CSV table of C-alpha atoms and ligand atoms in Angstrom, one decimal:
chain,number,residue,atom,x,y,z
A,1,MET,CA,54.0,119.5,115.9
A,2,ASP,CA,52.1,118.3,113.4
A,3,ASN,CA,53.3,117.0,110.1
A,4,ILE,CA,54.1,120.1,107.2
A,5,ASP,CA,57.6,119.2,105.7
A,6,VAL,CA,59.3,122.6,106.4
A,7,THR,CA,62.1,121.2,106.7
A,8,PRO,CA,64.8,122.9,104.3
A,9,ARG,CA,66.3,121.4,101.9
A,10,PHE,CA,69.7,120.2,101.6
A,11,ASP,CA,72.5,122.6,99.3
A,12,LEU,CA,75.5,120.9,98.3
A,13,ASP,CA,76.2,118.3,96.4
A,14,LEU,CA,78.0,116.1,99.4
A,15,THR,CA,79.9,114.5,95.6
A,16,GLN,CA,81.6,117.5,94.8
A,17,PRO,CA,85.0,117.3,94.7
A,18,GLU,CA,87.3,120.4,95.6
A,19,PRO,CA,88.2,121.7,91.7
A,20,MET,CA,91.7,121.2,90.6
A,21,PRO,CA,93.9,123.5,92.0
A,22,GLN,CA,95.6,125.8,89.7
A,23,GLN,CA,99.4,124.3,89.8
A,24,SER,CA,97.5,121.3,89.6
A,25,ILE,CA,96.0,122.4,86.2
A,26,ASP,CA,98.9,124.6,85.2
A,27,ARG,CA,101.7,121.6,85.9
A,28,ALA,CA,99.7,118.9,83.9
A,29,THR,CA,98.7,121.1,81.3
A,30,GLU,CA,103.3,121.9,80.9
A,31,LEU,CA,103.3,118.2,81.2
A,32,MET,CA,100.6,117.6,78.4
A,33,ARG,CA,102.2,119.8,76.2
A,34,THR,CA,105.4,117.5,76.3
A,35,GLY,CA,103.9,114.3,75.6
A,36,ARG,CA,105.9,113.2,78.3
A,37,LEU,CA,102.4,111.5,80.2
A,38,PHE,CA,104.7,108.1,81.0
A,39,ARG,CA,106.4,107.9,84.3
A,40,TYR,CA,109.8,105.9,81.7
A,41,GLY,CA,109.5,108.5,79.3
A,42,GLU,CA,113.3,108.9,79.6
A,43,THR,CA,113.8,111.6,81.2
A,44,ALA,CA,116.9,113.4,80.5
A,45,PRO,CA,119.8,112.7,83.1
A,46,GLY,CA,118.7,114.0,86.5
A,47,GLU,CA,115.6,115.7,85.9
A,48,LEU,CA,113.2,113.4,87.9
A,49,ASN,CA,108.7,113.3,86.7
A,50,ASP,CA,106.4,114.0,88.0
A,51,ALA,CA,105.7,109.9,89.8
A,52,ALA,CA,109.2,110.2,91.2
A,53,LEU,CA,108.7,113.5,92.5
A,54,LEU,CA,106.0,113.2,93.6
A,55,GLU,CA,107.3,109.6,95.9
A,56,GLN,CA,109.9,112.0,97.0
A,57,ARG,CA,107.2,114.4,98.5
A,58,PHE,CA,105.2,111.6,100.4
A,59,ALA,CA,108.1,110.2,101.9
A,60,GLU,CA,109.7,113.0,103.2
A,61,MET,CA,106.1,114.0,104.3
A,62,LEU,CA,105.8,110.7,106.4
A,63,GLY,CA,109.3,110.8,107.2
A,64,ARG,CA,110.0,107.3,105.6
A,65,LYS,CA,113.1,105.8,103.4
A,66,PHE,CA,111.0,104.5,100.8
A,67,ALA,CA,107.3,105.3,98.5
A,68,VAL,CA,106.6,103.8,95.3
A,69,GLY,CA,103.5,104.6,93.4
A,70,VAL,CA,101.0,102.9,90.9
A,71,ASN,CA,97.6,103.5,89.6
A,72,SER,CA,95.5,102.6,93.4
A,73,CYS,CA,95.1,102.3,96.3
A,74,GLY,CA,94.2,98.5,95.9
A,75,ALA,CA,96.9,97.4,94.0
A,76,ALA,CA,99.2,99.1,96.1
A,77,LEU,CA,97.2,97.1,99.0
A,78,PHE,CA,97.8,94.5,96.6
A,79,LEU,CA,101.5,95.1,95.9
A,80,ALA,CA,102.1,95.4,99.4
A,81,LEU,CA,100.8,92.3,100.6
A,82,ARG,CA,103.4,90.2,97.8
A,83,SER,CA,105.6,92.4,97.7
A,84,SER,CA,106.5,91.7,101.9
A,85,GLY,CA,106.4,88.2,100.9
A,86,VAL,CA,102.5,86.8,101.3
A,87,ARG,CA,102.6,84.0,99.1
A,88,PRO,CA,99.2,82.0,97.6
A,89,GLY,CA,97.3,80.0,100.2
A,90,ASP,CA,98.1,82.7,103.1
A,91,LYS,CA,95.9,84.1,105.8
A,92,VAL,CA,96.0,87.9,106.0
A,93,LEU,CA,93.7,89.0,108.8
A,94,VAL,CA,92.0,92.4,108.4
A,95,ASN,CA,88.7,94.3,109.9
A,96,GLY,CA,85.8,93.9,108.9
A,97,TYR,CA,85.0,96.9,108.6
A,98,THR,CA,86.5,98.1,105.3
A,99,LEU,CA,86.2,98.8,101.4
A,100,ALA,CA,85.6,96.4,99.1
A,101,PRO,CA,88.5,96.9,97.1
A,102,VAL,CA,90.7,95.9,100.8
A,103,PRO,CA,89.9,92.3,101.0
A,104,GLY,CA,90.6,92.0,96.9
A,105,ALA,CA,93.6,92.8,97.3
A,106,ILE,CA,94.1,90.3,99.5
A,107,GLU,CA,92.7,87.5,96.8
A,108,HIS,CA,94.3,89.1,93.9
A,109,ALA,CA,97.5,87.8,95.8
A,110,GLY,CA,96.4,84.3,96.0
A,111,ALA,CA,96.0,84.5,99.8
A,112,VAL,CA,93.2,84.0,102.7
A,113,PRO,CA,91.0,86.8,104.1
A,114,VAL,CA,90.4,86.5,107.8
A,115,LEU,CA,88.3,88.8,109.5
A,116,VAL,CA,88.5,90.2,112.6
A,117,GLU,CA,85.3,92.1,114.4
A,118,VAL,CA,85.0,95.5,114.7
A,119,THR,CA,83.9,97.6,118.4
A,120,ASP,CA,81.1,99.9,118.5
A,121,ASN,CA,83.6,102.3,117.7
A,122,CYS,CA,84.7,101.4,114.3
A,123,THR,CA,88.3,99.4,114.7
A,124,ILE,CA,89.4,97.0,115.1
A,125,ASP,CA,89.0,94.5,117.9
A,126,LEU,CA,92.3,93.3,119.2
A,127,GLN,CA,90.8,90.6,121.1
A,128,ASP,CA,89.5,89.0,118.8
A,129,LEU,CA,93.0,90.6,116.8
A,130,VAL,CA,93.7,88.0,119.4
A,131,GLY,CA,91.9,85.2,118.7
A,132,LYS,CA,91.9,85.1,115.5
A,133,ALA,CA,95.4,85.3,114.9
A,134,LEU,CA,96.4,82.2,116.8
A,135,ALA,CA,93.3,79.9,115.4
A,136,SER,CA,94.5,80.7,111.8
A,137,GLY,CA,98.6,81.3,112.6
A,138,ALA,CA,98.2,84.3,109.9
A,139,ARG,CA,101.6,86.3,110.2
A,140,THR,CA,100.3,89.6,108.3
A,141,LEU,CA,97.3,91.8,109.4
A,142,LEU,CA,95.8,94.6,107.0
A,143,LEU,CA,94.5,96.8,109.3
A,144,SER,CA,92.3,99.6,107.0
A,145,HIS,CA,92.2,103.2,109.1
A,146,MET,CA,88.3,102.6,107.4
A,147,ARG,CA,86.7,105.8,106.8
A,148,GLY,CA,89.7,107.5,109.3
A,149,HIS,CA,89.2,105.8,112.2
A,150,ILE,CA,92.3,104.5,113.2
A,151,SER,CA,92.3,101.8,116.1
A,152,ASP,CA,94.1,102.3,119.2
A,153,MET,CA,97.8,101.8,117.5
A,154,ASP,CA,100.1,101.5,120.9
A,155,GLU,CA,97.7,97.9,120.9
A,156,VAL,CA,97.9,97.2,117.7
A,157,SER,CA,101.5,97.3,117.3
A,158,GLY,CA,102.4,96.0,121.3
A,159,ILE,CA,100.1,92.5,119.6
A,160,CYS,CA,102.0,92.4,116.1
A,161,ALA,CA,105.3,93.0,118.3
A,162,LYS,CA,104.6,89.8,120.1
A,163,TYR,CA,102.8,87.0,117.6
A,164,GLY,CA,104.9,88.6,114.7
A,165,ILE,CA,103.2,89.3,112.6
A,166,THR,CA,103.7,91.7,109.9
A,167,LEU,CA,101.8,95.5,110.0
A,168,ILE,CA,100.5,97.1,106.2
A,169,GLU,CA,98.2,100.3,106.5
A,170,ASP,CA,95.1,101.1,104.5
A,171,CYS,CA,95.6,104.8,104.9
A,172,ALA,CA,93.3,105.6,102.1
A,173,HIS,CA,90.6,107.4,104.0
A,174,THR,CA,94.2,109.1,106.9
A,175,LEU,CA,96.8,110.8,105.3
A,176,GLY,CA,97.5,113.7,106.8
A,177,ALA,CA,95.8,111.9,110.1
A,178,SER,CA,97.8,110.2,113.4
A,179,TRP,CA,97.8,108.6,116.5
A,180,ASP,CA,99.2,109.9,119.2
A,181,GLY,CA,101.2,112.7,117.7
A,182,LYS,CA,102.2,109.7,115.5
A,183,PRO,CA,101.0,109.6,111.5
A,184,THR,CA,99.5,106.9,110.1
A,185,GLY,CA,101.6,105.2,106.9
A,186,THR,CA,104.2,105.0,110.3
A,187,PHE,CA,103.5,102.2,112.2
A,188,GLY,CA,103.7,99.0,109.7
A,189,THR,CA,106.0,97.5,107.7
A,190,ALA,CA,104.5,99.4,104.5
A,191,ALA,CA,101.7,101.9,104.0
A,192,CYS,CA,99.7,102.7,101.1
A,193,PHE,CA,97.2,105.9,100.7
A,194,SER,CA,94.6,106.5,98.0
A,195,LEU,CA,95.1,109.6,95.3
A,196,GLN,CA,91.3,108.3,93.7
A,197,THR,CA,89.4,112.1,93.7
A,198,PHE,CA,87.6,110.2,96.8
A,199,LYS,CA,90.1,110.6,99.1
A,200,HIS,CA,92.1,113.8,100.3
A,201,ILE,CA,94.1,114.1,97.3
A,202,ASN,CA,92.7,114.0,93.8
A,203,SER,CA,94.6,112.6,90.7
A,204,GLY,CA,91.5,110.5,89.7
A,205,GLU,CA,93.3,107.2,90.4
A,206,GLY,CA,96.3,106.4,91.6
A,207,GLY,CA,98.0,104.6,95.1
A,208,ILE,CA,101.5,105.3,96.6
A,209,ILE,CA,102.9,102.9,98.9
A,210,VAL,CA,105.4,103.5,101.7
A,211,THR,CA,108.0,101.9,103.8
A,212,ASP,CA,111.2,101.4,105.6
A,213,ASP,CA,112.0,97.9,104.1
A,214,GLU,CA,115.1,97.8,101.2
A,215,GLU,CA,113.5,95.1,99.7
A,216,LEU,CA,109.5,95.2,100.1
A,217,ALA,CA,110.5,98.7,98.1
A,218,ALA,CA,112.6,97.0,95.0
A,219,ARG,CA,110.3,94.1,94.6
A,220,ALA,CA,107.4,97.0,94.6
A,221,ILE,CA,109.0,99.0,92.0
A,222,LEU,CA,110.1,96.3,89.6
A,223,HIS,CA,106.4,94.1,90.4
A,224,SER,CA,104.6,97.8,89.7
A,225,GLY,CA,106.6,97.2,85.7
A,226,SER,CA,109.6,99.2,86.0
A,227,TYR,CA,111.4,97.4,83.2
A,228,MET,CA,115.0,98.1,83.9
A,229,LEU,CA,114.1,102.1,84.3
A,230,TYR,CA,114.0,101.5,88.4
A,231,GLY,CA,117.3,104.7,88.0
A,232,GLN,CA,115.3,106.9,87.8
A,233,HIS,CA,113.1,106.8,90.7
A,234,ALA,CA,114.6,108.9,93.4
A,235,ALA,CA,113.3,107.4,96.9
A,236,ARG,CA,114.2,104.6,95.9
A,237,PRO,CA,116.0,101.7,97.8
A,238,PRO,CA,120.1,101.1,96.6
A,239,GLU,CA,121.0,99.5,92.8
A,240,SER,CA,122.3,96.8,94.9
A,241,SER,CA,118.9,95.6,96.4
A,242,PHE,CA,117.8,95.4,92.8
A,243,GLU,CA,120.3,93.5,90.9
A,244,LYS,CA,119.5,91.1,94.0
A,245,LEU,CA,116.3,90.7,92.1
A,246,ARG,CA,117.3,91.2,88.9
A,247,GLY,CA,115.0,88.5,86.6
A,248,GLN,CA,113.0,87.1,89.7
A,249,ILE,CA,109.9,89.6,89.5
A,250,PRO,CA,106.9,89.3,87.2
A,251,ASN,CA,105.8,93.2,85.7
A,252,TYR,CA,102.7,93.4,86.7
A,253,SER,CA,102.1,97.2,85.1
A,254,LEU,CA,100.1,98.2,88.0
A,255,ARG,CA,102.1,102.2,87.5
A,256,LEU,CA,101.1,105.5,88.3
A,257,SER,CA,100.6,108.1,85.4
A,258,ALA,CA,103.3,111.1,85.9
A,259,LEU,CA,99.9,113.1,85.2
A,260,ALA,CA,97.9,111.0,87.5
A,261,ALA,CA,100.8,112.6,90.1
A,262,ALA,CA,101.5,115.7,88.2
A,263,LEU,CA,97.5,116.7,89.7
A,264,ALA,CA,98.1,115.3,93.0
A,265,LEU,CA,101.3,117.5,93.8
A,266,PRO,CA,100.5,120.7,94.4
A,267,GLN,CA,97.9,119.2,96.6
A,268,LEU,CA,99.6,117.8,98.7
A,269,ASP,CA,100.4,121.6,100.2
A,270,LEU,CA,97.2,122.5,100.5
A,271,LEU,CA,96.4,119.3,102.9
A,272,PRO,CA,96.7,120.7,106.0
A,273,GLU,CA,94.0,123.7,105.1
A,274,ARG,CA,91.3,121.3,103.7
A,275,ALA,CA,91.5,118.8,106.1
A,276,GLY,CA,90.9,121.5,108.4
A,277,ARG,CA,88.2,122.2,106.8
A,278,MET,CA,86.6,119.1,106.5
A,279,THR,CA,87.1,118.6,110.8
A,280,ALA,CA,85.5,121.6,111.6
A,281,SER,CA,82.2,121.2,109.7
A,282,TYR,CA,82.6,116.7,111.2
A,283,ARG,CA,82.7,118.1,115.0
A,284,CYS,CA,79.9,120.7,114.2
A,285,VAL,CA,77.9,118.1,112.5
A,286,GLU,CA,79.2,115.7,115.5
A,287,GLN,CA,77.4,118.3,117.7
A,288,LEU,CA,74.9,119.0,116.4
A,289,LEU,CA,73.5,115.1,115.6
A,290,ARG,CA,74.5,114.4,120.1
A,291,SER,CA,71.2,116.3,120.7
A,292,ILE,CA,68.7,114.4,118.3
A,293,ASP,CA,67.6,111.2,120.3
A,294,GLY,CA,67.7,107.6,118.2
A,295,VAL,CA,71.2,109.1,116.6
A,296,HIS,CA,74.2,107.5,118.2
A,297,VAL,CA,77.6,109.2,117.0
A,298,ILE,CA,80.4,107.4,116.9
A,299,GLU,CA,83.3,108.0,119.8
A,300,ARG,CA,86.4,109.1,118.5
A,301,ALA,CA,89.7,108.2,120.3
A,302,ALA,CA,91.2,111.3,122.5
A,303,LYS,CA,94.6,109.9,120.9
A,304,GLU,CA,93.2,110.0,117.5
A,305,GLN,CA,93.9,112.9,115.6
A,306,PHE,CA,91.5,112.1,112.9
A,307,ILE,CA,90.4,113.9,109.8
A,308,GLY,CA,87.1,114.1,108.9
A,309,SER,CA,86.5,113.6,105.6
A,310,SER,CA,83.3,111.6,106.0
A,311,LEU,CA,81.1,110.7,109.4
A,312,GLN,CA,79.4,107.5,110.8
A,313,PHE,CA,76.3,107.6,112.8
A,314,CYS,CA,73.9,104.5,113.7
A,315,LEU,CA,70.2,104.0,114.8
A,316,PRO,CA,69.5,101.0,117.3
A,317,GLY,CA,66.6,100.2,117.9
A,318,LEU,CA,65.5,101.4,113.6
A,319,SER,CA,64.2,98.4,112.3
A,320,GLY,CA,66.2,97.8,108.2
A,321,GLU,CA,63.1,99.2,106.4
A,322,GLN,CA,62.9,102.2,108.9
A,323,ILE,CA,66.3,103.1,107.9
A,324,ALA,CA,65.3,102.7,104.7
A,325,ASP,CA,63.2,105.5,104.7
A,326,PHE,CA,65.2,107.3,107.2
A,327,VAL,CA,67.6,107.5,104.1
A,328,GLY,CA,65.2,107.8,101.0
A,329,ILE,CA,63.4,110.9,103.1
A,330,CYS,CA,66.9,112.4,103.4
A,331,HIS,CA,67.6,111.9,100.0
A,332,GLY,CA,64.7,113.2,99.4
A,333,HIS,CA,65.5,116.6,100.9
A,334,GLY,CA,68.9,116.4,98.6
A,335,LEU,CA,71.4,114.8,102.1
A,336,GLY,CA,72.4,111.7,100.4
A,337,LEU,CA,73.6,109.1,103.0
A,338,LYS,CA,74.8,105.8,102.7
A,339,TRP,CA,73.9,102.9,104.9
A,340,PHE,CA,76.3,100.0,105.4
A,341,GLY,CA,73.4,97.7,106.3
A,342,GLY,CA,71.7,97.5,103.2
A,343,PRO,CA,70.4,94.1,101.5
A,344,ARG,CA,72.2,94.9,98.9
A,345,MET,CA,75.7,95.7,97.5
A,346,GLU,CA,75.6,99.2,96.9
A,347,GLY,CA,77.9,102.1,95.8
A,348,PHE,CA,80.6,102.4,97.8
A,349,THR,CA,78.8,100.8,100.3
A,350,SER,CA,79.1,96.5,101.7
A,351,ARG,CA,80.0,94.6,104.1
A,352,PRO,CA,81.5,91.0,105.5
A,353,SER,CA,78.8,88.6,105.2
A,354,GLN,CA,78.4,90.5,101.3
A,355,TRP,CA,81.7,88.8,100.7
A,356,GLU,CA,80.6,85.7,98.9
A,357,TYR,CA,84.0,84.3,98.1
A,358,VAL,CA,85.9,85.1,101.3
A,359,ALA,CA,85.1,82.0,103.4
A,360,GLY,CA,84.1,83.2,106.9
A,361,ALA,CA,82.6,85.8,105.4
A,362,GLY,CA,79.4,85.4,107.5
A,363,THR,CA,80.5,85.1,110.6
A,364,LEU,CA,81.1,88.4,112.5
A,365,PRO,CA,77.8,89.5,114.3
A,366,GLN,CA,79.8,91.6,116.5
A,367,THR,CA,80.5,93.9,112.8
A,368,GLU,CA,77.6,92.9,110.8
A,369,LYS,CA,75.6,94.4,114.4
A,370,LEU,CA,76.9,97.7,114.0
A,371,LEU,CA,77.2,97.7,110.5
A,372,ALA,CA,73.2,97.1,110.4
A,373,THR,CA,72.3,100.6,111.4
A,374,LEU,CA,75.0,102.4,110.4
A,375,CYS,CA,74.8,105.5,108.1
A,376,ASP,CA,77.8,107.3,106.7
A,377,MET,CA,78.0,111.0,105.5
A,378,ARG,CA,80.2,112.1,103.2
A,379,ILE,CA,82.3,115.5,104.7
A,380,PRO,CA,84.2,117.6,101.9
A,381,PRO,CA,85.9,121.1,101.6
A,382,ALA,CA,83.5,122.5,100.3
A,383,MET,CA,80.6,122.2,103.2
A,384,GLU,CA,79.4,125.2,105.8
A,385,GLU,CA,78.5,125.2,108.8
A,386,LYS,CA,75.1,126.3,107.6
A,387,HIS,CA,75.1,122.6,105.3
A,388,CYS,CA,76.1,121.1,109.0
A,389,ARG,CA,72.2,122.5,110.1
A,390,GLN,CA,70.2,121.4,107.3
A,391,ALA,CA,72.1,118.4,107.5
A,392,ALA,CA,70.8,117.6,111.3
A,393,GLN,CA,67.8,119.3,110.5
A,394,ILE,CA,67.3,116.7,107.7
A,395,ILE,CA,68.6,113.7,109.8
A,396,THR,CA,65.7,114.8,112.8
A,397,TYR,CA,62.5,115.3,110.4
A,398,ALA,CA,63.5,112.0,108.9
A,399,LEU,CA,64.2,109.8,111.6
A,400,ARG,CA,60.4,111.2,113.0
A,401,GLN,CA,58.8,109.9,109.6
A,402,ALA,CA,60.8,106.7,109.4
A,403,THR,CA,59.9,106.2,112.9
A,404,SER,CA,56.4,107.4,112.7
A,405,THR,CA,53.3,104.7,112.9
A,406,GLY,CA,50.7,106.7,112.3
A,407,ASP,CA,50.1,110.0,110.8
A,408,HIS,CA,50.2,111.8,114.6
A,409,ALA,CA,53.1,109.1,115.8
A,410,LEU,CA,56.5,111.4,116.3
A,411,SER,CA,57.9,109.4,118.4
A,412,VAL,CA,61.4,108.6,117.7
A,413,PRO,CA,63.6,105.5,119.8
A,414,THR,CA,65.9,106.4,122.3
A,415,ASN,CA,69.2,105.2,123.4
A,416,ARG,CA,69.7,107.9,126.2
A,417,PRO,CA,70.3,105.5,129.8
M,501,PLP,C1,88.7,104.1,99.1
M,501,PLP,C2,89.9,103.3,99.9
M,501,PLP,C3,90.6,102.4,99.3
M,501,PLP,C4,90.9,102.2,98.0
M,501,PLP,O1,91.1,103.0,97.3
M,501,PLP,P1,91.9,103.0,95.7
M,501,PLP,O2,93.0,103.9,95.3
M,501,PLP,O3,90.1,103.4,94.8
M,501,PLP,O4,91.5,101.9,94.7
M,501,PLP,C5,91.0,100.9,100.5
M,501,PLP,N1,90.6,101.1,101.7
M,501,PLP,C6,90.2,102.3,101.8
M,501,PLP,C7,89.5,101.9,103.4
M,501,PLP,C8,89.1,103.1,100.8
M,501,PLP,O5,88.8,103.7,101.1
């Protein structure tokens, strides 16, 4: 071995989204010609706006009664909390491995995040969940299926039922995924999806709440900014649910635009094929990484039917400096990995101890230990087998370089027994 770099350059931009399908372009163009980009553009009687059509599709797809479109998943989480009855000062349980807008949504609702540990497989720690539920008296769990990692939903549902906890699911990364055959987004009282560019359906920005709860749905529609035009929604509760709330619900103006919905709608039909490609690449990279000493891939439960839109792995035994080097070398080869353990919040990655506005943010040792070495690779649908091989080669090379103490000492740490 020597240290001459014969490693390939990664020739795919991991941040490159899929182009809009022609149907999305056509629909959006048609809509632009009409100028009716506002979802309450006073459509002709019986005619449904694209936002209403998208809500209808979501409700049908998930087998839920109601769906409400808003302008982001973060807004959806906030509205779902608010509309489920969370009041300022209430405590809300949330897993510590999640994206910054999730504790942000709790704070937005005036509530107090109670952070729960995650285990080595990036899912919620059930024991800590019960302990924190009892200690805090929280009556709501906002469960984030972060980066598509799905917790044991049989256990979570059981715990919520036993302790009278309302479950709200954050499905930003699990549109199309299931636990033991049951889609995510069908376990909780409400669930929230994202239409942001880096999720499974891309309309730039957008979020959808689904629920079977009439009052929650009516509140969410009114809060979202429907004025008194809620009749223009299709997947909505009956008139009487709105009448009861007349005058009581502030309008927060968080609507989904008709244009975003027009872009999203045709993509729903493409989801299974896109998901299949991403998950195949995930499995390919995962298998290659398993044979690299020092790399620990995150295990998935057999019941988890996830969508492999990103892949996480740990580098146990490496120092922060070594991981920073490792990530830098990967970037140098065109492979844009992210790392959750950096000294500062950067880009999309942050960890609980960095959310300083949350009381007790620094008290999740197990989660912090995991995130300290957790790396993250986006898997776009355009990724092919050759890219998977390139990624594994670059990771192998970067790991060697980052852990070599002298020019010729190319030892890598091993986590093999
Ligand atoms: C992206 C994301 C969100 C927020 O979605 P936006 O639509 O960008 O507000 C929430 N939770 C998770 C896990 C996410 O990945």
